[in-house]
mmCIF file of C-alpha atoms in Angstrom:
data_model
loop_
_atom_site.group_PDB
_atom_site.id
_atom_site.type_symbol
_atom_site.label_atom_id
_atom_site.label_comp_id
_atom_site.label_asym_id
_atom_site.label_seq_id
_atom_site.Cartn_x
_atom_site.Cartn_y
_atom_site.Cartn_z
ATOM 1 C CA UNK A 1 0.000 0.000 0.000
ATOM 2 C CA UNK A 2 1.222 3.490 -0.822
ATOM 3 C CA UNK A 3 2.330 5.732 2.002
ATOM 4 C CA UNK A 4 -0.069 8.642 2.421
ATOM 5 C CA UNK A 5 0.012 12.009 4.105
ATOM 6 C CA UNK A 6 -3.485 12.541 5.475
ATOM 7 C CA UNK A 7 -5.037 15.951 6.144
ATOM 8 C CA UNK A 8 -8.431 15.245 7.719
ATOM 9 C CA UNK A 9 -11.291 17.330 6.437
ATOM 10 C CA UNK A 10 -15.079 17.473 6.551
ATOM 11 C CA UNK A 11 -16.003 16.204 3.079
ATOM 12 C CA UNK A 12 -15.240 13.198 0.867
ATOM 13 C CA UNK A 13 -11.731 12.089 -0.042
ATOM 14 C CA UNK A 14 -9.425 13.845 -2.465
ATOM 15 C CA UNK A 15 -6.455 11.699 -3.507
ATOM 16 C CA UNK A 16 -3.381 13.669 -4.649
ATOM 17 C CA UNK A 17 -0.754 11.948 -6.830
ATOM 18 C CA UNK A 18 2.573 13.768 -7.313
ATOM 19 C CA UNK A 19 4.861 13.914 -10.324
ATOM 20 C CA UNK A 20 8.151 12.206 -11.136
ATOM 21 C CA UNK A 21 10.834 12.622 -8.438
ATOM 22 C CA UNK A 22 8.230 14.175 -6.115
ATOM 23 C CA UNK A 23 6.508 13.034 -2.951
ATOM 24 C CA UNK A 24 3.406 13.601 -0.867
ATOM 25 C CA UNK A 25 5.441 16.163 1.038
ATOM 26 C CA UNK A 26 5.396 18.424 -2.028
ATOM 27 C CA UNK A 27 1.636 18.763 -1.519
ATOM 28 C CA UNK A 28 1.611 19.265 2.266
ATOM 29 C CA UNK A 29 0.843 23.019 2.255
ATOM 30 C CA UNK A 30 -1.903 22.643 -0.341
ATOM 31 C CA UNK A 31 -3.233 19.549 1.435
ATOM 32 C CA UNK A 32 -3.485 21.408 4.733
ATOM 33 C CA UNK A 33 -5.319 24.292 3.062
ATOM 34 C CA UNK A 34 -7.700 21.996 1.205
ATOM 35 C CA UNK A 35 -8.450 20.082 4.399
ATOM 36 C CA UNK A 36 -10.746 22.957 5.404
ATOM 37 C CA UNK A 37 -13.157 21.584 2.804
ATOM 38 C CA UNK A 38 -11.885 18.086 1.877
ATOM 39 C CA UNK A 39 -10.394 14.937 3.379
ATOM 40 C CA UNK A 40 -7.014 15.017 1.591
ATOM 41 C CA UNK A 41 -4.818 11.959 1.057
ATOM 42 C CA UNK A 42 -1.529 12.874 -0.669
ATOM 43 C CA UNK A 43 0.349 9.725 -1.657
ATOM 44 C CA UNK A 44 3.962 8.822 -2.178
ATOM 45 C CA UNK A 45 3.780 7.052 -5.528
ATOM 46 C CA UNK A 46 5.551 3.694 -5.886
ATOM 47 C CA UNK A 47 9.346 3.955 -6.020
ATOM 48 C CA UNK A 48 9.104 7.425 -4.432
ATOM 49 C CA UNK A 49 9.265 8.690 -0.856
ATOM 50 C CA UNK A 50 8.317 6.163 1.799
ATOM 51 C CA UNK A 51 6.164 3.972 -0.452
ATOM 52 C CA UNK A 52 7.267 0.486 -1.458
ATOM 53 C CA UNK A 53 9.973 -0.039 -4.024
ATOM 54 C CA UNK A 54 8.469 -2.064 -6.818
ATOM 55 C CA UNK A 55 10.108 -3.961 -9.691
ATOM 56 C CA UNK A 56 8.200 -1.968 -12.314
ATOM 57 C CA UNK A 57 7.155 1.621 -12.787
ATOM 58 C CA UNK A 58 4.293 1.793 -15.257
ATOM 59 C CA UNK A 59 0.851 3.376 -15.418
ATOM 60 C CA UNK A 60 -1.220 0.211 -14.964
ATOM 61 C CA UNK A 61 0.714 -0.508 -11.755
ATOM 62 C CA UNK A 62 0.453 3.060 -10.492
ATOM 63 C CA UNK A 63 -3.292 3.096 -11.243
ATOM 64 C CA UNK A 64 -3.711 -0.133 -9.269
ATOM 65 C CA UNK A 65 -1.837 1.466 -6.358
ATOM 66 C CA UNK A 66 -4.189 4.467 -6.423
ATOM 67 C CA UNK A 67 -7.194 2.131 -6.603
ATOM 68 C CA UNK A 68 -6.009 0.414 -3.427
ATOM 69 C CA UNK A 69 -5.759 3.770 -1.625
ATOM 70 C CA UNK A 70 -9.251 4.782 -2.767
ATOM 71 C CA UNK A 71 -10.747 1.451 -1.736
ATOM 72 C CA UNK A 72 -9.197 1.979 1.693
ATOM 73 C CA UNK A 73 -10.585 5.494 2.029
ATOM 74 C CA UNK A 74 -14.224 4.851 1.228
ATOM 75 C CA UNK A 75 -14.423 3.340 -2.233
ATOM 76 C CA UNK A 76 -14.763 6.476 -4.352
ATOM 77 C CA UNK A 77 -12.793 9.724 -4.489
ATOM 78 C CA UNK A 78 -11.918 12.777 -6.463
ATOM 79 C CA UNK A 79 -8.386 12.363 -7.818
ATOM 80 C CA UNK A 80 -5.856 15.122 -8.497
ATOM 81 C CA UNK A 81 -2.764 14.083 -10.415
ATOM 82 C CA UNK A 82 0.219 16.209 -11.339
ATOM 83 C CA UNK A 83 2.483 15.243 -14.253
ATOM 84 C CA UNK A 84 3.335 11.531 -13.817
ATOM 85 C CA UNK A 85 0.626 11.387 -11.142
ATOM 86 C CA UNK A 86 -1.772 12.877 -13.696
ATOM 87 C CA UNK A 87 -1.078 10.060 -16.133
ATOM 88 C CA UNK A 88 -1.554 7.531 -13.329
ATOM 89 C CA UNK A 89 -4.857 9.212 -12.437
ATOM 90 C CA UNK A 90 -5.983 9.092 -16.083
ATOM 91 C CA UNK A 91 -5.127 5.388 -16.255
ATOM 92 C CA UNK A 92 -7.121 4.843 -13.061
ATOM 93 C CA UNK A 93 -10.133 6.645 -14.550
ATOM 94 C CA UNK A 94 -9.889 4.480 -17.677
ATOM 95 C CA UNK A 95 -9.458 1.153 -15.888
ATOM 96 C CA UNK A 96 -11.498 1.676 -12.689
ATOM 97 C CA UNK A 97 -13.972 4.494 -13.459
ATOM 98 C CA UNK A 98 -16.270 3.466 -10.606
ATOM 99 C CA UNK A 99 -13.597 4.667 -8.144
ATOM 100 C CA UNK A 100 -13.227 8.174 -9.591
ATOM 101 C CA UNK A 101 -15.886 10.796 -8.864
ATOM 102 C CA UNK A 102 -13.966 13.642 -10.484
ATOM 103 C CA UNK A 103 -10.577 13.796 -12.158
ATOM 104 C CA UNK A 104 -8.215 16.763 -12.067
ATOM 105 C CA UNK A 105 -5.084 16.481 -14.209
ATOM 106 C CA UNK A 106 -2.343 19.113 -14.023
ATOM 107 C CA UNK A 107 0.603 19.707 -16.334
ATOM 108 C CA UNK A 108 0.374 16.561 -18.508
ATOM 109 C CA UNK A 109 -1.538 15.042 -21.416
ATOM 110 C CA UNK A 110 -2.205 11.385 -22.286
ATOM 111 C CA UNK A 111 0.567 11.300 -24.903
ATOM 112 C CA UNK A 112 4.171 10.160 -25.106
ATOM 113 C CA UNK A 113 6.798 12.809 -24.396
ATOM 114 C CA UNK A 114 10.483 12.843 -25.251
ATOM 115 C CA UNK A 115 12.742 11.861 -22.370
ATOM 116 C CA UNK A 116 13.857 15.043 -20.647
ATOM 117 C CA UNK A 117 14.130 13.421 -17.223
ATOM 118 C CA UNK A 118 16.805 10.680 -17.252
ATOM 119 C CA UNK A 119 19.682 13.120 -16.911
ATOM 120 C CA UNK A 120 18.391 13.969 -13.433
ATOM 121 C CA UNK A 121 19.031 10.390 -12.344
ATOM 122 C CA UNK A 122 22.630 10.740 -13.525
ATOM 123 C CA UNK A 123 22.865 13.957 -11.476
ATOM 124 C CA UNK A 124 21.586 12.204 -8.346
ATOM 125 C CA UNK A 125 24.030 9.350 -8.856
ATOM 126 C CA UNK A 126 26.892 11.887 -8.700
ATOM 127 C CA UNK A 127 26.196 12.482 -5.008
ATOM 128 C CA UNK A 128 28.621 10.673 -2.726
ATOM 129 C CA UNK A 129 26.073 9.262 -0.277
ATOM 130 C CA UNK A 130 28.791 8.057 2.100
ATOM 131 C CA UNK A 131 30.125 11.553 2.767
ATOM 132 C CA UNK A 132 27.421 14.114 1.969
ATOM 133 C CA UNK A 133 26.375 16.047 5.099
ATOM 134 C CA UNK A 134 23.609 18.341 3.816
ATOM 135 C CA UNK A 135 21.130 18.755 0.996
ATOM 136 C CA UNK A 136 22.994 21.924 -0.036
ATOM 137 C CA UNK A 137 26.166 19.866 -0.396
ATOM 138 C CA UNK A 138 24.238 17.271 -2.423
ATOM 139 C CA UNK A 139 22.931 20.025 -4.707
ATOM 140 C CA UNK A 140 26.514 21.143 -5.363
ATOM 141 C CA UNK A 141 27.561 17.575 -6.181
ATOM 142 C CA UNK A 142 24.581 17.085 -8.537
ATOM 143 C CA UNK A 143 25.535 20.164 -10.612
ATOM 144 C CA UNK A 144 21.983 20.646 -11.943
ATOM 145 C CA UNK A 145 21.785 23.772 -14.095
ATOM 146 C CA UNK A 146 17.987 24.276 -14.240
ATOM 147 C CA UNK A 147 16.890 26.739 -11.532
ATOM 148 C CA UNK A 148 15.042 25.087 -8.650
ATOM 149 C CA UNK A 149 15.594 21.506 -9.842
ATOM 150 C CA UNK A 150 18.587 20.759 -7.608
ATOM 151 C CA UNK A 151 16.750 21.682 -4.381
ATOM 152 C CA UNK A 152 13.659 19.787 -5.594
ATOM 153 C CA UNK A 153 15.676 16.616 -6.202
ATOM 154 C CA UNK A 154 17.581 17.017 -2.936
ATOM 155 C CA UNK A 155 14.279 16.798 -1.025
ATOM 156 C CA UNK A 156 14.320 13.062 -1.829
ATOM 157 C CA UNK A 157 17.672 12.547 -0.131
ATOM 158 C CA UNK A 158 17.500 10.680 3.171
ATOM 159 C CA UNK A 159 20.638 11.994 4.863
ATOM 160 C CA UNK A 160 20.241 9.793 7.952
ATOM 161 C CA UNK A 161 19.846 6.626 5.892
ATOM 162 C CA UNK A 162 22.398 7.797 3.325
ATOM 163 C CA UNK A 163 20.117 6.867 0.437
ATOM 164 C CA UNK A 164 17.754 8.308 -2.115
ATOM 165 C CA UNK A 165 14.039 7.922 -1.370
ATOM 166 C CA UNK A 166 13.695 7.186 -5.075
ATOM 167 C CA UNK A 167 14.236 3.789 -6.674
ATOM 168 C CA UNK A 168 16.710 5.187 -9.198
ATOM 169 C CA UNK A 169 17.429 1.827 -10.858
ATOM 170 C CA UNK A 170 13.778 1.112 -11.679
ATOM 171 C CA UNK A 171 12.960 4.721 -12.608
ATOM 172 C CA UNK A 172 15.926 4.796 -14.982
ATOM 173 C CA UNK A 173 15.091 1.423 -16.526
ATOM 174 C CA UNK A 174 11.384 2.250 -16.963
ATOM 175 C CA UNK A 175 11.790 5.879 -18.047
ATOM 176 C CA UNK A 176 10.370 5.024 -21.484
ATOM 177 C CA UNK A 177 7.159 3.888 -19.790
ATOM 178 C CA UNK A 178 7.080 6.967 -17.564
ATOM 179 C CA UNK A 179 7.406 9.509 -20.377
ATOM 180 C CA UNK A 180 5.290 7.321 -22.669
ATOM 181 C CA UNK A 181 1.635 6.498 -22.621
ATOM 182 C CA UNK A 182 0.217 3.003 -23.148
#
């Protein structure tokens, strides 16, 4: 089961699915604000954050993960998906429409994109996990040129465990599936 960040609210569930290299934590401020009107469940998608590391990273699998969360939170929900999470939400709506009351998709379309993401995995692999002491130091080792991307990626660094909270091997191997669309 996916790890969720729950912000209890007065009305039916809203499931929030983040984008590639993200986590439920990215939605914590918005989740807290929306909890005035909704019961918000932001998830760590598979191979991200504190959710299980799976052997595959594809949209049918991610949709099944979201279905399991919805079934555990009442059986039907509104679903908000951003980027990769948006594609997973679309796949869920196509394969399990009875679980989706309303669908909100941000910053993605149901089409294949060119791979503009794999180089970030190479950047993360540059970090010497045995010696890095801070996220700022990790950002310097990654040498990411796009503004804001280095700090965003560094959020997935578990300094205490000296590991990435991303399954880099599977994400790299399945990047064609992630940027694609079945």
